[in-house]
Coordinates of C-alpha atoms in Angstrom, one line a residue:
X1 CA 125.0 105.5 111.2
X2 CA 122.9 107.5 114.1
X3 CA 119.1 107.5 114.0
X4 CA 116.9 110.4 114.3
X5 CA 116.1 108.3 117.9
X6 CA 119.7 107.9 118.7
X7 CA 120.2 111.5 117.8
X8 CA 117.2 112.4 120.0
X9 CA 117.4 110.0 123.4
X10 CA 120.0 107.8 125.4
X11 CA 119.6 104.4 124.6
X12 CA 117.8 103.8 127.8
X13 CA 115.4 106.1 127.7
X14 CA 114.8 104.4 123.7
X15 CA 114.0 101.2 125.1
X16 CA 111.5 102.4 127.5
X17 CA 109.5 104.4 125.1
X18 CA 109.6 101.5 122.8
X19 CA 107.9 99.3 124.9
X20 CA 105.3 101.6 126.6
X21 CA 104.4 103.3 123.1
X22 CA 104.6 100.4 121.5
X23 CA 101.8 99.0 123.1
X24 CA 100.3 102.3 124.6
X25 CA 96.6 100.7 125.6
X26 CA 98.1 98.9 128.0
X27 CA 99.9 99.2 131.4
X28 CA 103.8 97.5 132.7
X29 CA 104.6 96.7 136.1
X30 CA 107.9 97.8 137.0
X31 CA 109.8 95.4 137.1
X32 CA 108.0 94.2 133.6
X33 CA 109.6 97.1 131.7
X34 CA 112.6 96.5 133.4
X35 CA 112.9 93.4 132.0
X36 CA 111.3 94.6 128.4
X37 CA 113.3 97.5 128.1
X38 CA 116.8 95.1 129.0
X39 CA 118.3 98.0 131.3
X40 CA 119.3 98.4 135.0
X41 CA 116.9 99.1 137.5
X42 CA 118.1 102.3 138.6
X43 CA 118.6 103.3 134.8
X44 CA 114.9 102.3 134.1
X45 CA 113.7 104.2 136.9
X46 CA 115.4 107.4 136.3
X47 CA 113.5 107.5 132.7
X48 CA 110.3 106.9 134.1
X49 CA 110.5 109.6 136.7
X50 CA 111.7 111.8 133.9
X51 CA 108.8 110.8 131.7
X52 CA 106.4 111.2 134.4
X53 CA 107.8 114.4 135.5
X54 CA 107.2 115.8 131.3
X55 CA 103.5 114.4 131.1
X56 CA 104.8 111.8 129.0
X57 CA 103.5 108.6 131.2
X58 CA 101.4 107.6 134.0
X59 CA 101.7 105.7 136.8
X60 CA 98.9 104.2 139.3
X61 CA 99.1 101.6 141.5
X62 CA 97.5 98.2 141.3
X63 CA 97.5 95.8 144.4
X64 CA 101.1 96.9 145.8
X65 CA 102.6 97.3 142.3
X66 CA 103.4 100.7 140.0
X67 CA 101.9 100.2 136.4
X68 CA 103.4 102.5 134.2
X69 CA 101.8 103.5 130.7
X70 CA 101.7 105.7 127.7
X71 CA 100.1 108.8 128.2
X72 CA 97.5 109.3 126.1
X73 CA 96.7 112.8 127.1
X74 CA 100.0 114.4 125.9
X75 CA 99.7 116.9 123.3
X76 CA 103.0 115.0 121.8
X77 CA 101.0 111.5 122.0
X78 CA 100.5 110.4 118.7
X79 CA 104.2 112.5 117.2
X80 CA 105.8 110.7 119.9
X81 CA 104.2 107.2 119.3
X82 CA 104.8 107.5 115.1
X83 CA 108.3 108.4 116.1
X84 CA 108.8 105.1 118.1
X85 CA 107.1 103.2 115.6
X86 CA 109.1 104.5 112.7
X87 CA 112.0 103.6 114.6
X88 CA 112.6 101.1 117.8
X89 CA 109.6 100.2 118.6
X90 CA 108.8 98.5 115.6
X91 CA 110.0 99.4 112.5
X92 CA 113.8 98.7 113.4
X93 CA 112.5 95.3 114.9
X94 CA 111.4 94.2 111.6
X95 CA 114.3 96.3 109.5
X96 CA 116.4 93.6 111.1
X97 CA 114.4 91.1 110.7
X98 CA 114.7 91.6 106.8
X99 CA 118.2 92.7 106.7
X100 CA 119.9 89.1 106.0
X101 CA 117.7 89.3 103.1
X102 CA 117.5 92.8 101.7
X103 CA 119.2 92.1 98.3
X104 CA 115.8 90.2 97.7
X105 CA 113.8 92.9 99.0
X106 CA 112.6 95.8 96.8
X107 CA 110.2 96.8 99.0
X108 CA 108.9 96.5 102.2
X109 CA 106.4 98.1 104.5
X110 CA 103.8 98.0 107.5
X111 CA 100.3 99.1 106.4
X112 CA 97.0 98.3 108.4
X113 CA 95.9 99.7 111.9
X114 CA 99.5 99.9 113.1
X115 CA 100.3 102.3 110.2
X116 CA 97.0 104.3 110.7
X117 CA 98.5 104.2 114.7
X118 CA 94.9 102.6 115.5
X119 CA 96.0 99.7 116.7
X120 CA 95.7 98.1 120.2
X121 CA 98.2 95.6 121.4
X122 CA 96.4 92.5 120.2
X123 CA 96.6 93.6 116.9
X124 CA 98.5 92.2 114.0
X125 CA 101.5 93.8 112.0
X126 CA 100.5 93.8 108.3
X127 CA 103.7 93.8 106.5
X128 CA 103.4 94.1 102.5
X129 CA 106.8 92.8 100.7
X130 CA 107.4 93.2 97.0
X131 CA 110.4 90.4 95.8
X132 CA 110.6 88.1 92.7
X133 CA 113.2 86.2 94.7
X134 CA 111.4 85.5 98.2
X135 CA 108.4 82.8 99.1
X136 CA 106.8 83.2 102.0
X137 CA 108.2 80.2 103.9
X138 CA 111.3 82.4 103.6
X139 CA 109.2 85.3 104.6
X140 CA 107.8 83.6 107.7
X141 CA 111.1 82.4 108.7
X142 CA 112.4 86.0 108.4
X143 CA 109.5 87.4 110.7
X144 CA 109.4 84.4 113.5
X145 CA 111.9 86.3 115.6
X146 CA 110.6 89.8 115.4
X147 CA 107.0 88.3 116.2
X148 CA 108.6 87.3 119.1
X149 CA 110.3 90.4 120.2
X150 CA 107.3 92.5 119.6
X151 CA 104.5 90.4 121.0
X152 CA 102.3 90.6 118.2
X153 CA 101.3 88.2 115.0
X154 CA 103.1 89.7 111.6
X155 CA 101.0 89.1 108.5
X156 CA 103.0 89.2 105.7
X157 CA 101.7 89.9 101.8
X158 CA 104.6 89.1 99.6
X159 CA 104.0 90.1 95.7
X160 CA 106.4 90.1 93.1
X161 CA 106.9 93.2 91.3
X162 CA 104.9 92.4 88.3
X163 CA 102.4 90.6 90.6
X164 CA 101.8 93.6 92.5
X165 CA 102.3 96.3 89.1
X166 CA 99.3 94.0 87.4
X167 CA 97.2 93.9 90.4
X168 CA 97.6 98.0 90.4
X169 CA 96.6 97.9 86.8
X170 CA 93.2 95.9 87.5
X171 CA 92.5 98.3 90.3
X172 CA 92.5 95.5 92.8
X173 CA 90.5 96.4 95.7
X174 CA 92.9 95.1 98.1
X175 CA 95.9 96.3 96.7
X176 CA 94.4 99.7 96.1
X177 CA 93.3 100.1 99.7
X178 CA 96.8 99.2 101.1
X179 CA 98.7 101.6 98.5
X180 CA 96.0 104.7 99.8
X181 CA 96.7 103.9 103.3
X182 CA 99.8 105.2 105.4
X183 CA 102.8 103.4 105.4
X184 CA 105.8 102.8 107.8
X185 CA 108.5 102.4 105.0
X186 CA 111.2 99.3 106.4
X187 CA 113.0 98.8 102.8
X188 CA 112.6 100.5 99.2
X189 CA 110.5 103.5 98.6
X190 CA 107.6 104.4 96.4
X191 CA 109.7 103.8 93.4
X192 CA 109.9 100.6 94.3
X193 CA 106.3 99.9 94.3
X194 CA 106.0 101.0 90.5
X195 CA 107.2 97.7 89.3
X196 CA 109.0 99.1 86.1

């Protein structure tokens, strides 16, 4: 199946905005997001020019290296950036992360600062998972590689679904706060969350 992201860029030019608006507050050298963005040189370097040439990045140079970053400034900044979350630059990271166990899953999403795109790049993922099959040892296993690939601590919550539907009931402040906050969806939907 396409994604809206495949529909939308070249590959390249996904990996490259995955890894500057990933972590937009702060700068990559080069040869840095060549590496991140696991493309060719030239390839790499044609998107950038392109995304400098649109407004979408800057450049400025530090010692005798280029240091590319998100541009903050754009008027498509934050559309852009909840795009790339939504898709490679996180949420597909941690989709695949779950994927060997989704029949387990009935729900999954990232909620927090990253959700609210107020995040930096030291911030944590918070991940809430609803399952009455999962622990989080499994959980933790799940998530070590997507840590990994994006840099960043994942905090998972893991409830079961009558966990989770009696916590609702009590109007637990935690769960509350999380359920009114925005949510990047990575398995189930709102349904799901119900606990029926």
């Amino acid at each position: 199946m396409t994604s809206a992201l495949d529909a939308l860029f070249p590959a390249v030019r996904q990996r490259v905005l995955a890894v500057l608006f990933g972590a937009p507050d702060r700068s990559f050298y080069a040869n840095e997001l060549i590496a991140l963005a696991r493309s060719g040189t030239g390839a790499v370097q044609r998107e950038l020019a392109s995304l400098l040439a649109a407004g979408l990045v800057t450049v400025r140079d530090q010692g005798n290296q280029k240091h590319y970053q998100a541009n903050a400034a754009s008027p498509v900044f934050a559309e852009l950036r909840g795009l790339v979350l939504k898709t490679v630059g996180l949420a597909d990271v941690l989709r695949a992360a779950f994927a060997p166990l989704a029949d387990q899953v009935a729900a999954a999403f990232v909620y927090g600062s990253v959700a609210r795109q107020q995040d930096t790049a030291a911030s944590d993922v918070d991940v809430l998972i609803v399952s009455d099959a999962l622990g989080y040892a499994e959980v933790f296993s799940a998530l070590e590689g997507a840590a990994q690939t994006l840099g960043r601590t994942i905090n998972p919550t893991l409830y079961t679904r009558a966990e989770l539907a009696r916590r609702r009931a009590q109007d637990n402040a935690f769960v509350t706060r999380v359920l009114d906050q925005p949510r990047i969806w990575l398995m189930g939907d709102e349904e799901a969350l119900r606990g029926d």
